[in-house]
């Protein structure tokens, strides 16, 4: 089968031919209908300091957000039929460590992450633990199925603190920031303030319901936020850029007693003013990784299927695996929304 692989430390991926891995007794083989590119895949493609320290051994099959169809099952798999369409919870878990015993499966250090520590989903087929599969609804668009994983990141970022009626600042309106705008709007954040340097992304945030749009390259973020909130500051900061200045300025714009959720991944250590911006403000900071298994997935399905908040509207491009370089150059230039790979070639209606 065809697959994108990180073969050596350095920029880019290679398209390789490799066998489909046979399933262990508790695994399934999925035919990849769609896989979508995450900002974290761009870190791997660029091979920055963070990627160098985080990834397991090379060569590595990359990609993690996906919609798949079950085509083979190990002997112990029950309840997942051949032909079923699924998303994959990309954080694997061991089930026996102290973290798993506390129910924090998404934080298990032993399990590893699809496309970072296990061969991933930018491939025609991928083999994963059956228990990591989350069934799609009847007739669900595979683009939606694939985007439940990142949308779950956004939903968890919103759900770690109350948002209803609270002035909320989102820094970064890349695909994940835009999904966070969708989820924060559905949760009743008001006013919803978005800071993003790219004008087309600010426009998209506005279309999705953001109330106030700021450009960090020309606006002074703390002052603009204090002004927009009549001197009160943002009660909540949701950081979705991974940019150190966005984080520092966002924290300076936070109201006393505010909440901060960090999902964006800085590529190196960030210096900040803990005394002024956290300790004396009585701020609460929460790190977000992955999704709660399976609470966040249930919330994602509720938002998509009951509140009609569908992240697939953010897909701007669909490519075969052969055109991976063009896809990642678009990502690098920040001129796309979500980009999908179609490993078997069929274009999907959005
Ligand atoms: P992206 O790179 O497409 O989006 C980042 C956005 O931040 C861009 O639109 C960029 O213009 C904007 N930005 C840059 N500097 C800024 C500044 N000073 N102020 C405000 N905005 C600024 O990435 P994405 O796919 O949207 O993902 C967002 C981040 O989330 C990435 O860092 C990614 O690695 C991370 N991520 C984390 C997890 C997790 O589990 N914690 C999961 C997936 C992705």
Coordinates of C-alpha atoms and ligand atoms in Angstrom, one line a residue:
X1 CA 0.0 0.0 0.0
X2 CA 1.0 3.7 -0.4
X3 CA 1.9 5.6 2.8
X4 CA 3.6 8.9 3.8
X5 CA 6.6 8.2 5.9
X6 CA 9.1 10.3 7.9
X7 CA 12.2 8.5 7.0
X8 CA 14.9 10.7 8.4
X9 CA 15.3 13.8 10.7
X10 CA 14.8 16.8 8.4
X11 CA 12.1 18.6 6.4
X12 CA 9.5 16.7 4.3
X13 CA 7.8 13.3 4.0
X14 CA 8.4 10.4 1.5
X15 CA 5.7 8.4 -0.3
X16 CA 6.6 4.8 0.3
X17 CA 5.2 1.4 -0.6
X18 CA 4.8 -1.0 2.3
X19 CA 2.8 -4.0 3.4
X20 CA -0.5 -3.6 5.3
X21 CA 0.2 -4.7 8.9
X22 CA -1.9 -7.7 9.9
X23 CA -4.1 -7.1 13.0
X24 CA -3.2 -8.5 16.4
X25 CA -6.1 -10.3 18.1
X26 CA -7.5 -7.0 19.5
X27 CA -6.8 -4.8 16.5
X28 CA -8.7 -3.9 13.3
X29 CA -7.4 -2.9 9.8
X30 CA -9.1 0.2 8.5
X31 CA -9.2 1.3 4.9
X32 CA -8.5 5.0 5.1
X33 CA -11.4 6.9 3.5
X34 CA -10.0 10.4 4.4
X35 CA -7.2 11.6 6.5
X36 CA -6.8 15.3 7.4
X37 CA -3.7 17.4 8.1
X38 CA -3.3 18.8 11.6
X39 CA -1.0 21.7 12.7
X40 CA 1.0 19.1 14.6
X41 CA 1.7 17.2 11.3
X42 CA 3.2 20.4 10.0
X43 CA 5.6 20.4 13.0
X44 CA 6.6 16.8 11.9
X45 CA 6.9 17.9 8.2
X46 CA 9.1 20.9 9.2
X47 CA 11.0 18.8 11.8
X48 CA 11.3 21.5 14.4
X49 CA 12.8 21.2 18.0
X50 CA 9.5 20.0 19.4
X51 CA 9.0 17.3 16.7
X52 CA 12.6 16.1 17.2
X53 CA 12.0 15.6 20.9
X54 CA 8.5 14.1 20.7
X55 CA 8.5 11.6 18.0
X56 CA 9.5 7.9 18.5
X57 CA 11.9 6.0 16.2
X58 CA 12.1 6.5 12.4
X59 CA 11.0 5.6 9.9
X60 CA 7.5 6.5 11.0
X61 CA 4.2 6.4 9.1
X62 CA 2.6 9.8 9.7
X63 CA -1.0 11.2 10.0
X64 CA -3.5 10.7 12.7
X65 CA -6.9 12.4 11.9
X66 CA -9.0 10.0 9.9
X67 CA -12.1 8.3 8.8
X68 CA -11.8 4.6 8.1
X69 CA -13.8 1.5 7.1
X70 CA -13.2 -1.7 8.9
X71 CA -11.8 -4.3 6.4
X72 CA -10.2 -6.9 8.7
X73 CA -10.4 -7.8 12.4
X74 CA -8.3 -9.7 14.9
X75 CA -9.8 -12.8 16.5
X76 CA -10.8 -11.1 19.8
X77 CA -12.6 -8.2 18.3
X78 CA -16.3 -8.0 19.0
X79 CA -18.9 -5.3 18.2
X80 CA -17.1 -3.8 15.2
X81 CA -18.4 -5.1 11.9
X82 CA -16.7 -5.3 8.6
X83 CA -17.7 -2.3 6.6
X84 CA -18.4 0.0 9.7
X85 CA -17.2 3.6 9.3
X86 CA -15.2 4.9 12.2
X87 CA -13.0 7.7 13.6
X88 CA -10.0 6.9 15.7
X89 CA -9.1 8.1 19.1
X90 CA -5.4 8.7 18.3
X91 CA -4.1 8.5 21.9
X92 CA -3.6 4.8 22.7
X93 CA -3.6 3.6 26.3
X94 CA -2.1 0.6 28.2
X95 CA -5.1 0.2 30.5
X96 CA -3.0 -0.8 33.5
X97 CA -0.8 2.2 34.6
X98 CA -1.7 4.5 37.5
X99 CA -2.9 7.2 35.0
X100 CA -5.3 4.7 33.2
X101 CA -6.5 3.5 36.6
X102 CA -7.6 7.1 37.3
X103 CA -9.5 7.1 34.0
X104 CA -7.2 9.5 32.3
X105 CA -6.7 7.3 29.3
X106 CA -5.8 10.2 27.0
X107 CA -2.8 11.0 29.3
X108 CA -1.3 7.4 29.4
X109 CA 2.4 7.8 28.8
X110 CA 2.8 4.1 27.7
X111 CA 0.3 4.1 24.9
X112 CA 1.8 6.5 22.4
X113 CA 0.0 8.5 19.7
X114 CA -1.0 7.4 16.2
X115 CA 1.3 9.0 13.6
X116 CA 3.8 10.1 16.2
X117 CA 4.7 6.7 17.9
X118 CA 2.7 4.2 15.7
X119 CA 2.4 4.1 11.9
X120 CA -0.3 6.5 10.9
X121 CA -3.2 7.4 8.7
X122 CA -1.7 9.2 5.7
X123 CA -1.8 5.7 4.1
X124 CA -4.2 3.5 2.2
X125 CA -4.7 1.3 5.3
X126 CA -3.9 1.5 9.0
X127 CA -4.0 -1.0 11.8
X128 CA -5.2 0.2 15.2
X129 CA -6.6 -1.2 18.5
X130 CA -10.3 -1.9 18.0
X131 CA -11.1 -0.2 21.3
X132 CA -9.8 3.1 19.8
X133 CA -12.5 3.2 17.1
X134 CA -15.5 5.5 17.5
X135 CA -18.4 4.6 15.2
X136 CA -19.8 7.1 12.7
X137 CA -23.5 7.9 12.5
X138 CA -25.4 6.4 9.6
X139 CA -24.6 8.3 6.4
X140 CA -22.0 10.5 8.0
X141 CA -19.7 12.4 5.6
X142 CA -16.2 10.9 5.9
X143 CA -14.8 14.4 6.1
X144 CA -16.9 15.0 9.3
X145 CA -15.8 11.6 10.6
X146 CA -12.2 12.5 10.1
X147 CA -12.5 15.9 11.8
X148 CA -14.2 14.6 15.0
X149 CA -10.7 14.1 16.4
X150 CA -9.4 17.7 16.1
X151 CA -12.9 19.0 16.8
X152 CA -12.7 17.0 20.1
X153 CA -9.5 19.0 20.9
X154 CA -11.4 22.2 20.4
X155 CA -14.4 21.0 22.4
X156 CA -12.2 19.9 25.3
X157 CA -10.4 23.3 25.2
X158 CA -13.8 24.9 25.6
X159 CA -15.2 22.5 28.2
X160 CA -12.5 22.7 30.9
X161 CA -14.0 25.9 32.2
X162 CA -17.5 27.5 31.9
X163 CA -17.9 29.8 28.9
X164 CA -21.5 30.9 28.9
X165 CA -21.8 34.7 29.0
X166 CA -18.0 35.1 29.7
X167 CA -15.8 37.4 27.6
X168 CA -13.5 34.9 25.9
X169 CA -10.3 35.5 23.9
X170 CA -9.1 33.0 21.3
X171 CA -5.6 33.5 20.1
X172 CA -4.9 31.8 16.7
X173 CA -7.6 31.1 14.0
X174 CA -6.0 28.3 12.1
X175 CA -8.2 25.3 11.6
X176 CA -8.1 24.4 15.3
X177 CA -8.8 28.0 16.4
X178 CA -11.7 28.1 14.0
X179 CA -13.1 24.9 15.4
X180 CA -12.7 26.4 18.8
X181 CA -14.7 29.5 17.7
X182 CA -17.5 27.1 16.5
X183 CA -17.5 25.2 19.9
X184 CA -17.2 28.4 22.0
X185 CA -20.1 30.0 20.2
X186 CA -22.2 26.9 20.8
X187 CA -21.2 27.1 24.5
X188 CA -22.5 30.7 24.7
X189 CA -19.2 32.6 25.1
X190 CA -19.8 36.4 24.8
X191 CA -18.2 38.5 23.6
X192 CA -16.0 36.1 21.6
X193 CA -12.8 37.9 20.7
X194 CA -10.4 36.4 18.2
X195 CA -6.8 37.5 17.6
X196 CA -5.2 36.3 14.4
X197 CA -2.7 38.0 12.0
X198 CA -4.1 36.5 8.8
X199 CA -7.0 38.6 7.4
X200 CA -8.7 35.7 5.6
X201 CA -8.7 33.7 8.8
X202 CA -10.1 36.6 10.8
X203 CA -12.9 36.8 8.1
X204 CA -13.6 33.1 8.6
X205 CA -13.8 33.6 12.3
X206 CA -16.2 36.4 11.8
X207 CA -18.4 34.2 9.6
X208 CA -18.4 31.5 12.3
X209 CA -19.7 34.0 14.9
X210 CA -16.7 35.8 16.5
X211 CA -17.9 39.2 17.8
X212 CA -14.6 41.1 17.9
X213 CA -11.6 40.5 15.6
X214 CA -8.1 41.7 16.4
X215 CA -4.9 41.7 14.4
X216 CA -1.9 41.1 16.7
X217 CA 0.5 42.6 14.2
X218 CA -1.2 46.0 14.4
X219 CA -3.4 46.0 17.5
X220 CA -1.9 46.0 21.0
X221 CA -3.7 43.0 22.3
X222 CA -4.0 43.7 26.0
X223 CA -5.3 47.3 25.4
X224 CA -7.7 46.2 22.6
X225 CA -9.1 43.4 24.8
X226 CA -9.5 45.7 27.8
X227 CA -11.3 48.3 25.6
X228 CA -13.6 45.6 24.0
X229 CA -14.6 44.4 27.5
X230 CA -15.1 47.9 29.0
X231 CA -12.0 47.6 31.1
X232 CA -12.8 44.2 32.6
X233 CA -10.4 42.0 30.5
X234 CA -11.1 38.5 29.1
X235 CA -12.4 36.1 31.7
X236 CA -11.2 33.2 29.5
X237 CA -8.1 32.8 27.3
X238 CA -8.1 29.9 24.8
X239 CA -4.6 29.7 23.2
X240 CA -4.7 28.0 19.8
X241 CA -1.6 29.4 18.0
X242 CA 1.4 28.0 19.8
X243 CA 2.9 31.5 19.4
X244 CA 4.8 32.8 22.5
X245 CA 3.7 36.4 22.0
X246 CA 0.1 35.4 21.6
X247 CA 0.3 33.6 24.9
X248 CA 2.1 36.4 26.8
X249 CA -0.2 39.1 25.4
X250 CA -3.3 36.9 25.9
X251 CA -2.3 36.4 29.6
X252 CA -1.8 40.1 30.0
X253 CA -5.4 40.7 28.7
X254 CA -6.8 38.2 31.2
X255 CA -9.1 39.5 33.9
X256 CA -8.3 38.6 37.6
X257 CA -9.6 35.2 38.5
X258 CA -9.6 34.2 34.8
X259 CA -9.2 30.8 33.2
X260 CA -6.5 29.8 30.6
X261 CA -6.7 26.7 28.4
X262 CA -3.5 26.0 26.4
X263 CA -3.8 23.8 23.3
X264 CA -1.3 25.4 20.8
X265 CA 2.1 23.9 20.9
X266 CA 5.1 26.3 21.2
X267 CA 8.1 24.9 19.4
X268 CA 10.4 25.9 22.3
X269 CA 10.2 27.0 25.9
X270 CA 8.2 30.2 26.6
X271 CA 9.3 32.8 29.1
X272 CA 6.4 34.5 30.9
X273 CA 5.6 36.8 33.8
X274 CA 4.2 34.3 36.3
X275 CA 4.0 36.7 39.2
X276 CA 1.9 39.4 37.4
X277 CA -0.1 37.3 34.9
X278 CA -0.8 34.1 36.9
X279 CA -0.1 34.3 40.7
X280 CA -1.3 37.8 41.6
X281 CA -4.2 37.4 39.1
X282 CA -5.3 34.1 40.7
X283 CA -5.5 32.7 37.2
X284 CA -6.0 29.0 36.5
X285 CA -4.0 27.4 33.6
X286 CA -5.0 24.1 32.1
X287 CA -3.1 22.1 29.5
X288 CA -5.1 20.4 26.8
X289 CA -4.0 17.2 25.1
X290 CA -6.3 15.0 23.0
X291 CA -9.8 14.3 24.2
X292 CA -11.5 12.7 27.2
X293 CA -12.3 9.1 26.4
X294 CA -15.2 9.0 25.6
X295 CA -16.9 12.0 27.2
X296 CA -15.5 14.5 24.6
X297 CA -16.4 12.2 21.7
X298 CA -20.0 12.2 22.9
X299 CA -20.1 16.0 23.1
X300 CA -18.6 16.1 19.6
X301 CA -21.4 13.9 18.3
X302 CA -24.0 16.1 20.1
X303 CA -22.6 19.3 18.6
X304 CA -22.4 17.9 15.1
X305 CA -25.6 15.9 15.0
X306 CA -27.9 17.9 17.3
X307 CA -26.6 21.5 17.1
X308 CA -25.5 21.2 13.5
X309 CA -22.0 22.5 14.2
X310 CA -20.0 20.7 11.5
X311 CA -16.2 21.2 11.2
X312 CA -16.2 19.8 7.7
X313 CA -17.1 23.3 6.4
X314 CA -13.5 24.2 7.1
X315 CA -12.1 21.8 4.5
X316 CA -10.7 23.8 1.6
X317 CA -8.6 21.2 -0.3
X318 CA -8.6 17.5 -1.1
X319 CA -5.5 15.8 -2.5
X320 CA -4.3 12.3 -3.4
X321 CA -1.2 11.2 -1.3
X322 CA 1.0 11.7 -4.3
X323 CA 0.4 15.5 -4.0
X324 CA 1.6 15.7 -0.4
X325 CA 4.3 18.3 -1.1
X326 CA 1.8 20.8 -2.4
X327 CA -0.5 20.1 0.5
X328 CA 2.2 20.8 3.1
X329 CA 3.4 23.9 1.3
X330 CA -0.1 25.2 1.5
X331 CA -0.2 24.5 5.2
X332 CA 3.2 26.0 5.7
X333 CA 2.1 29.3 4.0
X334 CA -1.1 29.3 6.2
X335 CA -3.3 29.9 3.1
X336 CA -5.6 26.9 3.5
X337 CA -8.3 25.7 5.8
X338 CA -8.4 22.0 6.6
X339 CA -6.7 19.9 4.0
X340 CA -7.8 16.3 3.4
X341 CA -5.9 13.4 1.8
X342 CA -7.9 10.8 -0.2
X343 CA -5.6 7.8 -0.2
X344 CA -8.0 5.9 -2.5
X345 CA -8.6 8.9 -4.8
X346 CA -12.3 9.6 -4.5
X347 CA -13.3 13.3 -4.1
X348 CA -15.9 13.7 -1.4
X349 CA -18.8 16.2 -1.5
X350 CA -18.5 18.8 1.3
Ligands
LIG1 P1 -2.0 26.5 12.5 O1 -0.6 26.6 12.5 O2 -2.8 26.3 11.2 O3 -2.7 27.7 13.2 C1 -2.1 28.6 14.1 C2 -2.6 30.0 13.8 O4 -2.1 30.9 14.8 C3 -2.3 30.6 12.4 O5 -3.5 31.0 11.8 C4 -1.4 31.7 12.7 O6 -1.5 32.8 11.8 C5 -1.9 32.1 14.1 N1 -0.9 33.0 14.8 C6 0.4 33.1 14.7 N2 1.0 34.0 15.5 C7 -0.1 34.5 16.2 C8 -0.2 35.5 17.2 N3 0.9 36.2 17.7 N4 -1.4 35.8 17.7 C9 -2.5 35.1 17.2 N5 -2.5 34.2 16.3 C10 -1.3 33.9 15.8 O7 -2.4 25.2 13.4 P2 -3.7 24.5 13.8 O8 -3.9 23.3 13.0 O9 -4.9 25.4 13.9 O10 -3.3 24.0 15.3 C11 -3.1 25.0 16.3 C12 -2.0 24.6 17.3 O11 -2.5 23.5 18.1 C13 -0.7 24.1 16.7 O12 0.3 24.6 17.5 C14 -0.8 22.5 16.8 O13 0.4 21.9 16.9 C15 -1.6 22.4 18.2 N6 -2.2 21.2 18.5 C16 -2.2 20.7 19.7 C17 -2.9 19.6 20.1 C18 -3.0 19.1 21.5 O14 -3.5 18.0 21.8 N7 -2.5 19.9 22.4 C19 -3.6 18.8 19.1 C20 -3.6 19.3 17.8 C21 -2.9 20.5 17.5

